[in-house]
mmCIF file of C-alpha atoms and ligand atoms in Angstrom:
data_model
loop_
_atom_site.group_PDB
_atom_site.id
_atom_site.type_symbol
_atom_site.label_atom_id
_atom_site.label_comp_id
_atom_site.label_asym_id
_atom_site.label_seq_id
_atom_site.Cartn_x
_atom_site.Cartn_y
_atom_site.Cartn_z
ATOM 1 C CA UNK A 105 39.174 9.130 -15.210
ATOM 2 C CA UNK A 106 39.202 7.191 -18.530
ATOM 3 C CA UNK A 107 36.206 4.844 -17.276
ATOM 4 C CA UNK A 108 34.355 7.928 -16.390
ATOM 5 C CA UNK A 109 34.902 9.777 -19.755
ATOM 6 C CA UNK A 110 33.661 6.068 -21.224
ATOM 7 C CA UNK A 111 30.766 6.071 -19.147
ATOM 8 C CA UNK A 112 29.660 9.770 -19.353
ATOM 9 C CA UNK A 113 30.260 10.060 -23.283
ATOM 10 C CA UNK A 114 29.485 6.539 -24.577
ATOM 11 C CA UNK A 115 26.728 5.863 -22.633
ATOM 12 C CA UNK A 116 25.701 2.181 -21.535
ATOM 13 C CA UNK A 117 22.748 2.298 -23.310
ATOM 14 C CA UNK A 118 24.016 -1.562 -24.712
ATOM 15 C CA UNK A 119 25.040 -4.362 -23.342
ATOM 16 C CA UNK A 120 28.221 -4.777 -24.564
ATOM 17 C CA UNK A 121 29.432 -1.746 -22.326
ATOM 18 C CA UNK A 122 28.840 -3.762 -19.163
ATOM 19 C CA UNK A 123 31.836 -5.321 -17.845
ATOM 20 C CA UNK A 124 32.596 -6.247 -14.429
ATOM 21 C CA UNK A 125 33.647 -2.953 -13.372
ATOM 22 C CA UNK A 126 30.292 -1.561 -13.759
ATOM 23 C CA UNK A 127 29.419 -4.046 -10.779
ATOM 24 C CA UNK A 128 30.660 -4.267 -7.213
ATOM 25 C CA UNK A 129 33.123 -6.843 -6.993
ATOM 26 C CA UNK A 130 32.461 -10.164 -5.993
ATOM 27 C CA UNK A 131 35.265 -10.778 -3.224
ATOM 28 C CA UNK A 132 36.450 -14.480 -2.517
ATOM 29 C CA UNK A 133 34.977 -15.700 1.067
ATOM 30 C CA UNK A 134 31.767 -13.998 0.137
ATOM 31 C CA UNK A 135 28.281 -15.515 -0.706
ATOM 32 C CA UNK A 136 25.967 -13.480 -2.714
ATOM 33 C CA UNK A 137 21.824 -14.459 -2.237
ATOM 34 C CA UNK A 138 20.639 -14.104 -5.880
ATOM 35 C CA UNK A 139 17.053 -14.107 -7.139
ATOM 36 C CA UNK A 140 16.840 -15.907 -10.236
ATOM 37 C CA UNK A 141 13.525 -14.877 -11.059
ATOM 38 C CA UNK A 142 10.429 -17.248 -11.943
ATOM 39 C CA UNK A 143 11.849 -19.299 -15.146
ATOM 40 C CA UNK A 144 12.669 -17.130 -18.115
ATOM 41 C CA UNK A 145 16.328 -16.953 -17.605
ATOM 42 C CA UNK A 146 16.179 -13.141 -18.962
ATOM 43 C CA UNK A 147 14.296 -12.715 -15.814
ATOM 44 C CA UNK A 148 17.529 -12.044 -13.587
ATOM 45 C CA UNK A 149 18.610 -9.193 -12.887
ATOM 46 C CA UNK A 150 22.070 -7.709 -14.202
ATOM 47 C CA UNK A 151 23.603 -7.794 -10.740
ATOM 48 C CA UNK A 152 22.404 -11.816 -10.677
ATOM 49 C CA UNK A 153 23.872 -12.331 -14.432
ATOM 50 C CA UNK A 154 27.452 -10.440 -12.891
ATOM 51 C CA UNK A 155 27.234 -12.791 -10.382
ATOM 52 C CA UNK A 156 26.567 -15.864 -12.394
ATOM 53 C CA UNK A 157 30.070 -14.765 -14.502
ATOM 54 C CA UNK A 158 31.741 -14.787 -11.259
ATOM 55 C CA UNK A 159 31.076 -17.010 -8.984
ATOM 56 C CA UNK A 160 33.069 -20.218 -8.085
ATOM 57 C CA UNK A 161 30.659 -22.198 -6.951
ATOM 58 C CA UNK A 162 26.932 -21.756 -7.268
ATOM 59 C CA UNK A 163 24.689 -23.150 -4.862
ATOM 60 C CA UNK A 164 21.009 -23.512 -6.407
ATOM 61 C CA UNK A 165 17.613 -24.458 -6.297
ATOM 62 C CA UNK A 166 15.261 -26.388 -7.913
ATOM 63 C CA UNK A 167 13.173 -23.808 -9.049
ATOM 64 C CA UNK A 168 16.133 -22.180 -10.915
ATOM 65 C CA UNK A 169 15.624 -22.969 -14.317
ATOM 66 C CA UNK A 170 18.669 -24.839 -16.276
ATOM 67 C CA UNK A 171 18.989 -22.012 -19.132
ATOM 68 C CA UNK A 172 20.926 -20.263 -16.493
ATOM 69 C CA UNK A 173 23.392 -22.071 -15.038
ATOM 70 C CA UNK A 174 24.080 -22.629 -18.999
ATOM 71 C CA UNK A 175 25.064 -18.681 -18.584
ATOM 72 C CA UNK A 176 27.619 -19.587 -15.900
ATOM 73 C CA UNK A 177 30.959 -19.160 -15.623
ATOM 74 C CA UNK A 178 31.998 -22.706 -17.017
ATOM 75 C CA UNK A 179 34.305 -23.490 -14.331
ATOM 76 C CA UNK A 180 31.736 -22.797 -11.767
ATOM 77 C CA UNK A 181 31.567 -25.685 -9.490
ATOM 78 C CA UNK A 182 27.463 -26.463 -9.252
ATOM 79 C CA UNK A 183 26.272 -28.053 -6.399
ATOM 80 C CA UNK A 184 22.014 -28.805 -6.755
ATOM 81 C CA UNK A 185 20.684 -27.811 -2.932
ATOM 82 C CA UNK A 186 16.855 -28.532 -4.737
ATOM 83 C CA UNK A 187 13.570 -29.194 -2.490
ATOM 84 C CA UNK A 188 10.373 -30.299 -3.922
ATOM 85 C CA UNK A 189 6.704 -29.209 -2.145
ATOM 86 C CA UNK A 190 5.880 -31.978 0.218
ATOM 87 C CA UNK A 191 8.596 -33.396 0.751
ATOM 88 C CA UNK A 192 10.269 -33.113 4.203
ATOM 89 C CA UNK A 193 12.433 -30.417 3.823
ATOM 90 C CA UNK A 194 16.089 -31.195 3.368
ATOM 91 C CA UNK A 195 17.940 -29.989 5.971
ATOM 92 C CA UNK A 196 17.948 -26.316 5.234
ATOM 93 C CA UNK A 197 20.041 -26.067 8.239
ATOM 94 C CA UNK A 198 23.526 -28.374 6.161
ATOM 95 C CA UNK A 199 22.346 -26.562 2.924
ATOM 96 C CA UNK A 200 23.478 -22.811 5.119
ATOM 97 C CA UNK A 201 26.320 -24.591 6.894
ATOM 98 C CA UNK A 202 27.837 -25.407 3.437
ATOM 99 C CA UNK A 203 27.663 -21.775 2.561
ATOM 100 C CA UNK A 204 29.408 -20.973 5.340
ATOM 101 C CA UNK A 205 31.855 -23.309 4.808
ATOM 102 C CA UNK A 206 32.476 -22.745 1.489
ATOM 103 C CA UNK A 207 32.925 -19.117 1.821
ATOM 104 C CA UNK A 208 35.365 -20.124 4.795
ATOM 105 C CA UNK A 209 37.106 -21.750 2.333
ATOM 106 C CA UNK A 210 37.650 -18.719 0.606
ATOM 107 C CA UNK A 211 35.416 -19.300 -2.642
ATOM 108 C CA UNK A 212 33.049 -16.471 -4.335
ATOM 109 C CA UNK A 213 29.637 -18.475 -2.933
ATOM 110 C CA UNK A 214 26.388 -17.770 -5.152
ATOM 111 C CA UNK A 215 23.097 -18.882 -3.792
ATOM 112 C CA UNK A 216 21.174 -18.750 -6.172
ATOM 113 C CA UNK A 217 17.310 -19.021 -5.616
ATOM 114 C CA UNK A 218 13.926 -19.324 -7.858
ATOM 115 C CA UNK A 219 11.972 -16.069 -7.928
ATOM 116 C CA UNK A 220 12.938 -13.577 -5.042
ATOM 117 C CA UNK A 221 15.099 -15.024 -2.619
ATOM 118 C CA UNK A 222 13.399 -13.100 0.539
ATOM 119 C CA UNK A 223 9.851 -13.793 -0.633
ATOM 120 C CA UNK A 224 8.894 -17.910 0.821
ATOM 121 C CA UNK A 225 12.469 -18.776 0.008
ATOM 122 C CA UNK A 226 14.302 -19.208 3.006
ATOM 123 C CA UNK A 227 16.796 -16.700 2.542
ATOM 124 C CA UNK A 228 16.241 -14.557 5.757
ATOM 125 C CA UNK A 229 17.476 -18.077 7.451
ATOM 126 C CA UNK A 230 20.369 -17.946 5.605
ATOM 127 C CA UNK A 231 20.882 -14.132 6.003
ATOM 128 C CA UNK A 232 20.790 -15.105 9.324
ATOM 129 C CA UNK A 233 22.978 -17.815 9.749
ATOM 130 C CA UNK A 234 25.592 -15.703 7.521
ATOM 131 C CA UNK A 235 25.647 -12.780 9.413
ATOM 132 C CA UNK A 236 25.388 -15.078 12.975
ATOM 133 C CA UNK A 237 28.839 -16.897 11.620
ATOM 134 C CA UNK A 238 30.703 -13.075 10.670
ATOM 135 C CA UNK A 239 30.251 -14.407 6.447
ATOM 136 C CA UNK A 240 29.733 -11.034 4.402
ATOM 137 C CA UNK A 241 27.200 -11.129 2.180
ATOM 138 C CA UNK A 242 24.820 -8.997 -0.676
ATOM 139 C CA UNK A 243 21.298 -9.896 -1.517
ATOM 140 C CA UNK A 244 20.513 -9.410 -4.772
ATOM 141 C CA UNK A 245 16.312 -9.213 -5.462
ATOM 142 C CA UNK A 246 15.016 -11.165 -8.192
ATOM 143 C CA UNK A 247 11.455 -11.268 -9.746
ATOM 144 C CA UNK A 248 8.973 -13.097 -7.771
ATOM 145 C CA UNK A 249 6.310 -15.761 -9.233
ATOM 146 C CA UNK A 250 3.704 -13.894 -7.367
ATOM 147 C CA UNK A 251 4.062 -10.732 -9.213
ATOM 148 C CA UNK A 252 5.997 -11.733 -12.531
ATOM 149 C CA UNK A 253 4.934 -15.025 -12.769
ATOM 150 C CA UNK A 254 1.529 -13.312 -13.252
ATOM 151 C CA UNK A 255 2.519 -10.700 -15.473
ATOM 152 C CA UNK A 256 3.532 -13.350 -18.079
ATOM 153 C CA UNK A 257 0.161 -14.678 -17.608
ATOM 154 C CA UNK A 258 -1.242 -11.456 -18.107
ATOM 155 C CA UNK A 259 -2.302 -10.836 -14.799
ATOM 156 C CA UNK A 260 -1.418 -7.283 -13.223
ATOM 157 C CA UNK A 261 -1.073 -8.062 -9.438
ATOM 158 C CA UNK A 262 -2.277 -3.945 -8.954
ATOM 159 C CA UNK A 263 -4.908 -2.598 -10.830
ATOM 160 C CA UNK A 264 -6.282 0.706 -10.212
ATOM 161 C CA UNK A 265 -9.873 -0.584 -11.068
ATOM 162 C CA UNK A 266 -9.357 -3.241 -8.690
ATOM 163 C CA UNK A 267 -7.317 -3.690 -5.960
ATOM 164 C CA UNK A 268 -5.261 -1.169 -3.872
ATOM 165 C CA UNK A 269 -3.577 -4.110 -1.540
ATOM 166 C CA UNK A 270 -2.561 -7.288 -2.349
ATOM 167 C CA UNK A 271 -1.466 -10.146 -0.220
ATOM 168 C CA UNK A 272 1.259 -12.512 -0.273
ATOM 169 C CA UNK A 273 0.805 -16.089 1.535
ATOM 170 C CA UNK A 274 1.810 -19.398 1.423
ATOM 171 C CA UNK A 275 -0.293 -22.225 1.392
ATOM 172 C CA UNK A 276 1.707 -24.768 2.975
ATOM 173 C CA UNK A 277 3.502 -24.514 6.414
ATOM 174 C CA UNK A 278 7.264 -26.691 7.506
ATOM 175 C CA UNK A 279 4.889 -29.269 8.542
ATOM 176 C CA UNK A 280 3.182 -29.813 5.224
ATOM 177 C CA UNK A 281 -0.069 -28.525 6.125
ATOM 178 C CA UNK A 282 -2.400 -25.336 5.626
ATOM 179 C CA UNK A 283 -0.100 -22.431 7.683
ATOM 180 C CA UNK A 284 -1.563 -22.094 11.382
ATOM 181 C CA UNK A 285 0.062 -18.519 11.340
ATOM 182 C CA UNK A 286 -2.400 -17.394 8.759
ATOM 183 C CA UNK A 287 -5.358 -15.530 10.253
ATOM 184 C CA UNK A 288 -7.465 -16.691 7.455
ATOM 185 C CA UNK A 289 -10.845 -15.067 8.789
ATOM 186 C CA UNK A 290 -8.892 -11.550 8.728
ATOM 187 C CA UNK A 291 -7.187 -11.871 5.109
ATOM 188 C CA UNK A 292 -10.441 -13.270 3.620
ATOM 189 C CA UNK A 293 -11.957 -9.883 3.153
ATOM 190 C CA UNK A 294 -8.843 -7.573 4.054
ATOM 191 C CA UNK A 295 -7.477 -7.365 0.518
ATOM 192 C CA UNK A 296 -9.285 -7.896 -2.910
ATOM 193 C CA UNK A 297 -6.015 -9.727 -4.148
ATOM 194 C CA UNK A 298 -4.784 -12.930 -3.037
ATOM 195 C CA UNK A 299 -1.601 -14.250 -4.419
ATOM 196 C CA UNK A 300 -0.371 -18.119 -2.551
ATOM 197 C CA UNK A 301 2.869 -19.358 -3.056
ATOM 198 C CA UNK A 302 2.217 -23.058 -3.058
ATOM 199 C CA UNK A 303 -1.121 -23.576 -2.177
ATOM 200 C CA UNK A 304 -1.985 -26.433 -4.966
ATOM 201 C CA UNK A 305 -2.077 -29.082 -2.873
ATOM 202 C CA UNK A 306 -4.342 -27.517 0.219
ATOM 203 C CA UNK A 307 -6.103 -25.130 -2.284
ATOM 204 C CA UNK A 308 -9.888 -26.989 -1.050
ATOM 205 C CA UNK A 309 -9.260 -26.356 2.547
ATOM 206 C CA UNK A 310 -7.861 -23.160 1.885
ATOM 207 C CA UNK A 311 -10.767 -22.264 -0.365
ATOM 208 C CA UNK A 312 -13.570 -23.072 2.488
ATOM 209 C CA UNK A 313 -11.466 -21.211 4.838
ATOM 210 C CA UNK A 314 -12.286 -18.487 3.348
ATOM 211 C CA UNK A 315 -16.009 -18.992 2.142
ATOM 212 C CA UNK A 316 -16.670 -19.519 5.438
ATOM 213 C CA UNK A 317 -15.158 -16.351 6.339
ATOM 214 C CA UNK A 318 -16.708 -14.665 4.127
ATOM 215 C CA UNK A 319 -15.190 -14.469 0.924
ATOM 216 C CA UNK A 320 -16.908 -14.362 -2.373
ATOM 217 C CA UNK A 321 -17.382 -18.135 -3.844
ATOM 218 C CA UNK A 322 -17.718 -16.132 -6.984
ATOM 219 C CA UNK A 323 -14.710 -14.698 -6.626
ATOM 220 C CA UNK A 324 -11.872 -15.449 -9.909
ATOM 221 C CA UNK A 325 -8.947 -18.001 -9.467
ATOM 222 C CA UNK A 326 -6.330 -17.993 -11.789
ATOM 223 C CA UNK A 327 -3.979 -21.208 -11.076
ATOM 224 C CA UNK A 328 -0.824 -20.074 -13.205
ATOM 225 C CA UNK A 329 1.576 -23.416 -13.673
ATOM 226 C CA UNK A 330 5.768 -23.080 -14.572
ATOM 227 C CA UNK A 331 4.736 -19.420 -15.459
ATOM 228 C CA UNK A 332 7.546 -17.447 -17.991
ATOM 229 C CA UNK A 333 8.554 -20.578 -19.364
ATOM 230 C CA UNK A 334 7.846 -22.962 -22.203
ATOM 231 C CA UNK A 335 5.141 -24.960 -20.210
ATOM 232 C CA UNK A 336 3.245 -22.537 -18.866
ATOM 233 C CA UNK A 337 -0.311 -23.009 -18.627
ATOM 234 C CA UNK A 338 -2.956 -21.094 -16.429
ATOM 235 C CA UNK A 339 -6.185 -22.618 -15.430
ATOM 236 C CA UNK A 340 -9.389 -20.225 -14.678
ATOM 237 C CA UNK A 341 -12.214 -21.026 -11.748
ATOM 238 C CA UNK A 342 -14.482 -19.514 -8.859
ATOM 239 C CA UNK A 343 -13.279 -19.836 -5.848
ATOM 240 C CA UNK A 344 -16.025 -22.600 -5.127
ATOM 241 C CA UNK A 345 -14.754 -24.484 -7.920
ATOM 242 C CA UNK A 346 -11.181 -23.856 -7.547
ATOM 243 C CA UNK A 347 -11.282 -26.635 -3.942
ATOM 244 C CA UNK A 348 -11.780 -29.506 -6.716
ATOM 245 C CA UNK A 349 -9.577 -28.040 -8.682
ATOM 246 C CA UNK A 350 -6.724 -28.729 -6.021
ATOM 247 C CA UNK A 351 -8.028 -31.798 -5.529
ATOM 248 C CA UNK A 352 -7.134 -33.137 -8.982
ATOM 249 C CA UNK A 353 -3.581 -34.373 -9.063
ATOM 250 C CA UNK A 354 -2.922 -33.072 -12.228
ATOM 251 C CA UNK A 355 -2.117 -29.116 -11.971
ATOM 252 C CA UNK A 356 1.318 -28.859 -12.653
ATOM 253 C CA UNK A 357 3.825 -27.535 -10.667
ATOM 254 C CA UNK A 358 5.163 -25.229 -9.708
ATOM 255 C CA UNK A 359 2.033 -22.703 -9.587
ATOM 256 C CA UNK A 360 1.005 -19.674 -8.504
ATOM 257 C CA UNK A 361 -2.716 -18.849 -7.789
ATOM 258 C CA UNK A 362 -4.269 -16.054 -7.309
ATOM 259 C CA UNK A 363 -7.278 -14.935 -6.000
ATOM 260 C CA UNK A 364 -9.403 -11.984 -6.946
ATOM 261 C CA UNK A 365 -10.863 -10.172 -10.022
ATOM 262 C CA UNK A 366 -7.509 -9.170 -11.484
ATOM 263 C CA UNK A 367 -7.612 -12.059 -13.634
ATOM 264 C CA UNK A 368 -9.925 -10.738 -15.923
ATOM 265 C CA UNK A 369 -7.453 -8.643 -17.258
ATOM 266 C CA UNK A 370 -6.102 -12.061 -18.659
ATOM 267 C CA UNK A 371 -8.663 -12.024 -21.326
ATOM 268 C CA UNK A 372 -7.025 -9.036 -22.863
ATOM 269 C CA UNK A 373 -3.620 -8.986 -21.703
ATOM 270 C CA UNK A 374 -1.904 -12.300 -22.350
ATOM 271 C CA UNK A 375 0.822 -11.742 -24.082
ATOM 272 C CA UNK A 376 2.930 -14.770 -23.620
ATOM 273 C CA UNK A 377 2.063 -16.494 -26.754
ATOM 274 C CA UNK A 378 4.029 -19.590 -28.596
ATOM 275 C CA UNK A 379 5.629 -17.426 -30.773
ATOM 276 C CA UNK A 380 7.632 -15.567 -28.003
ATOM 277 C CA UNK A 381 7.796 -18.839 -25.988
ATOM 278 C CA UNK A 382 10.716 -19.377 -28.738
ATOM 279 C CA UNK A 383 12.592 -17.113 -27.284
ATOM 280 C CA UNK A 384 15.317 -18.625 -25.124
ATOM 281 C CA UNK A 385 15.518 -15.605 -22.923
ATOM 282 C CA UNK A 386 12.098 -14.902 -22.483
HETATM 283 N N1 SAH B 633 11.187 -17.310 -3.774
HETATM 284 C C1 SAH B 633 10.197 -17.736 -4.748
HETATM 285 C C2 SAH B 633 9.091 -18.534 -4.100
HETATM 286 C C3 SAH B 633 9.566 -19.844 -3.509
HETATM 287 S S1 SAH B 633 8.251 -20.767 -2.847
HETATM 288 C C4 SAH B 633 9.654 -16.510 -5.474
HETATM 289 O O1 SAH B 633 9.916 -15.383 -5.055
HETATM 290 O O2 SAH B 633 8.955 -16.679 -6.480
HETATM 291 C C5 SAH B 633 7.853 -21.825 -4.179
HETATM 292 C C6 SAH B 633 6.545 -21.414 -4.803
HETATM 293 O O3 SAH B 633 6.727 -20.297 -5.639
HETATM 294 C C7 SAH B 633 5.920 -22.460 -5.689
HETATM 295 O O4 SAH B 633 5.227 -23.422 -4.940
HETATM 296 C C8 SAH B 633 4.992 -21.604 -6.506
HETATM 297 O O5 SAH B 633 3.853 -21.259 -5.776
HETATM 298 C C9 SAH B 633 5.816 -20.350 -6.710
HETATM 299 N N2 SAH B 633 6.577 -20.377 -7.966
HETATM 300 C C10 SAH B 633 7.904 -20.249 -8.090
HETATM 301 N N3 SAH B 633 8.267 -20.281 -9.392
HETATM 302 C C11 SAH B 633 7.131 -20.412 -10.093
HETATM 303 C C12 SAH B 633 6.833 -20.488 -11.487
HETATM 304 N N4 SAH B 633 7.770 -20.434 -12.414
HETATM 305 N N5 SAH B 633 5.531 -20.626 -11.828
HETATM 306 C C13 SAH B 633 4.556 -20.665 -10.923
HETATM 307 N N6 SAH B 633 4.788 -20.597 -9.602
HETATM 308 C C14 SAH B 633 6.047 -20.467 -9.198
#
């Protein structure tokens, strides 16, 4: 009664008013799959943050960046479950077992993953494998690089002048090479917006995959490296040009790139300038 006179007269308009009960509670033999968003640690959501304050242990990626575990609860135990591009991967299959496990064991369990955790980031196998083993769970969304990761970059993934679809596809396959489930002659002219989750390192074969199927070579690449955090940088080509571009070894990672004339909106739209680079949040 008293929390709902709190809520309904004071509001919780600020920050300060959250406090765990405002949140579903985090219950011990549980593992939550949080989306940290793409590097700007204000990026998660408020759920994610909750979550951060009560976890015991926190299982996380490399792409999660380090400003947030800083927001942890300090007695968190942190265990790094990180995987670089290229590499062969390692063993997602012990990183899910350990979830298990550890929420057998009775702790709070928080996964906590770079960008959106359903969008290239494994976690429908570890949905899976959590709801195979009986393990309750909650997914919590979190920004993906494909769509805020371009918005710091002053990209709009939509445009009503531009695009009405967009598509989402990754450039690399569990093998290490271009994805054979791709029907590359279909998506070359099916949307006007490309966005590929890691797709540096194949970006020339990608890019005559679809020349030859009949995509503009004129068409705009933006390459957009660490985007929403300190080192962001964004590099512009055609589509023709953008093959060499992949080929140097030199793009930082990692990058999102993406294909189509919504980049032009850059020109005018990039926001994401040193000043607010301060910023610790943002
Ligand atoms: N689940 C993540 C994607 C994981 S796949 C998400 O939703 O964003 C890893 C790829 O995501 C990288 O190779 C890169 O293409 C992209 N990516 C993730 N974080 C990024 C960032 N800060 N800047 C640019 N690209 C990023």
């Amino acid at each position: 009664m008293f929390r709902w006179l709190r809520r309904r007269f004071l509001g919780q308009g600020h920050f300060a008013r959250l406090d765990a009960a405002h949140f579903p509670a985090f219950e011990p033999g549980t593992v939550w799959l949080v989306g940290a968003g793409p590097g700007a640690p204000g990026l998660i959501s408020l759920l994610g943050y909750h979550a951060l304050g009560q976890a015991d242990v926190i299982v996380y990626d490399a792409l999660v960046g380090g400003g947030l575990l800083e927001m942890a609860n300090p007695s968190a135990e942190r265990i790094y479950a990180g995987k670089r591009g290229g590499k062969p991967s390692p063993k997602q299959a012990d990183i899910t077992l350990r979830l298990v496990e550890l929420a057998r064991g009775g702790k709070k369990v928080l996964r906590l993953k770079g960008g959106d955790p359903m969008m290239f980031g494994r976690g429908g196998e570890e949905a899976e494998t959590l709801a195979r083993e009986g393990i309750a769970f909650r997914i919590v969304p979190g920004i993906t690089a494909g769509v805020g990761g371009l918005a710091y970059a002053g990209i709009p993934v939509t445009h009503r002048d531009t695009n009405q679809a967009v598509i989402f596809l990754t450039g690399h396959d569990e093998k290490g090479g271009v994805p054979q489930g791709v029907d590359w002659q279909a998506v070359a002219t099916a949307a006007p917006v490309i966005v590929m989750y890691m797709a540096v390192k194949h970006l020339g074969s990608i890019a005559e995959k679809l020349i030859a199927a009949g995509r503009d070579p004129g068409d705009r690449v933006a390459i957009v490296s660490n985007a929403a955090s300190p080192a962001q940088s964004v590099l512009e080509a055609t589509l023709a040009q953008a093959g060499a571009l992949g080929e140097r070894q030199d793009i930082p990672t990692p990058a999102i790139v993406v294909l189509g004339p919504v980049s032009r909106y850059r020109e005018a739209f990039d926001w994401y300038r040193d000043a607010l680079k301060e910023n610790t949040l943002g």
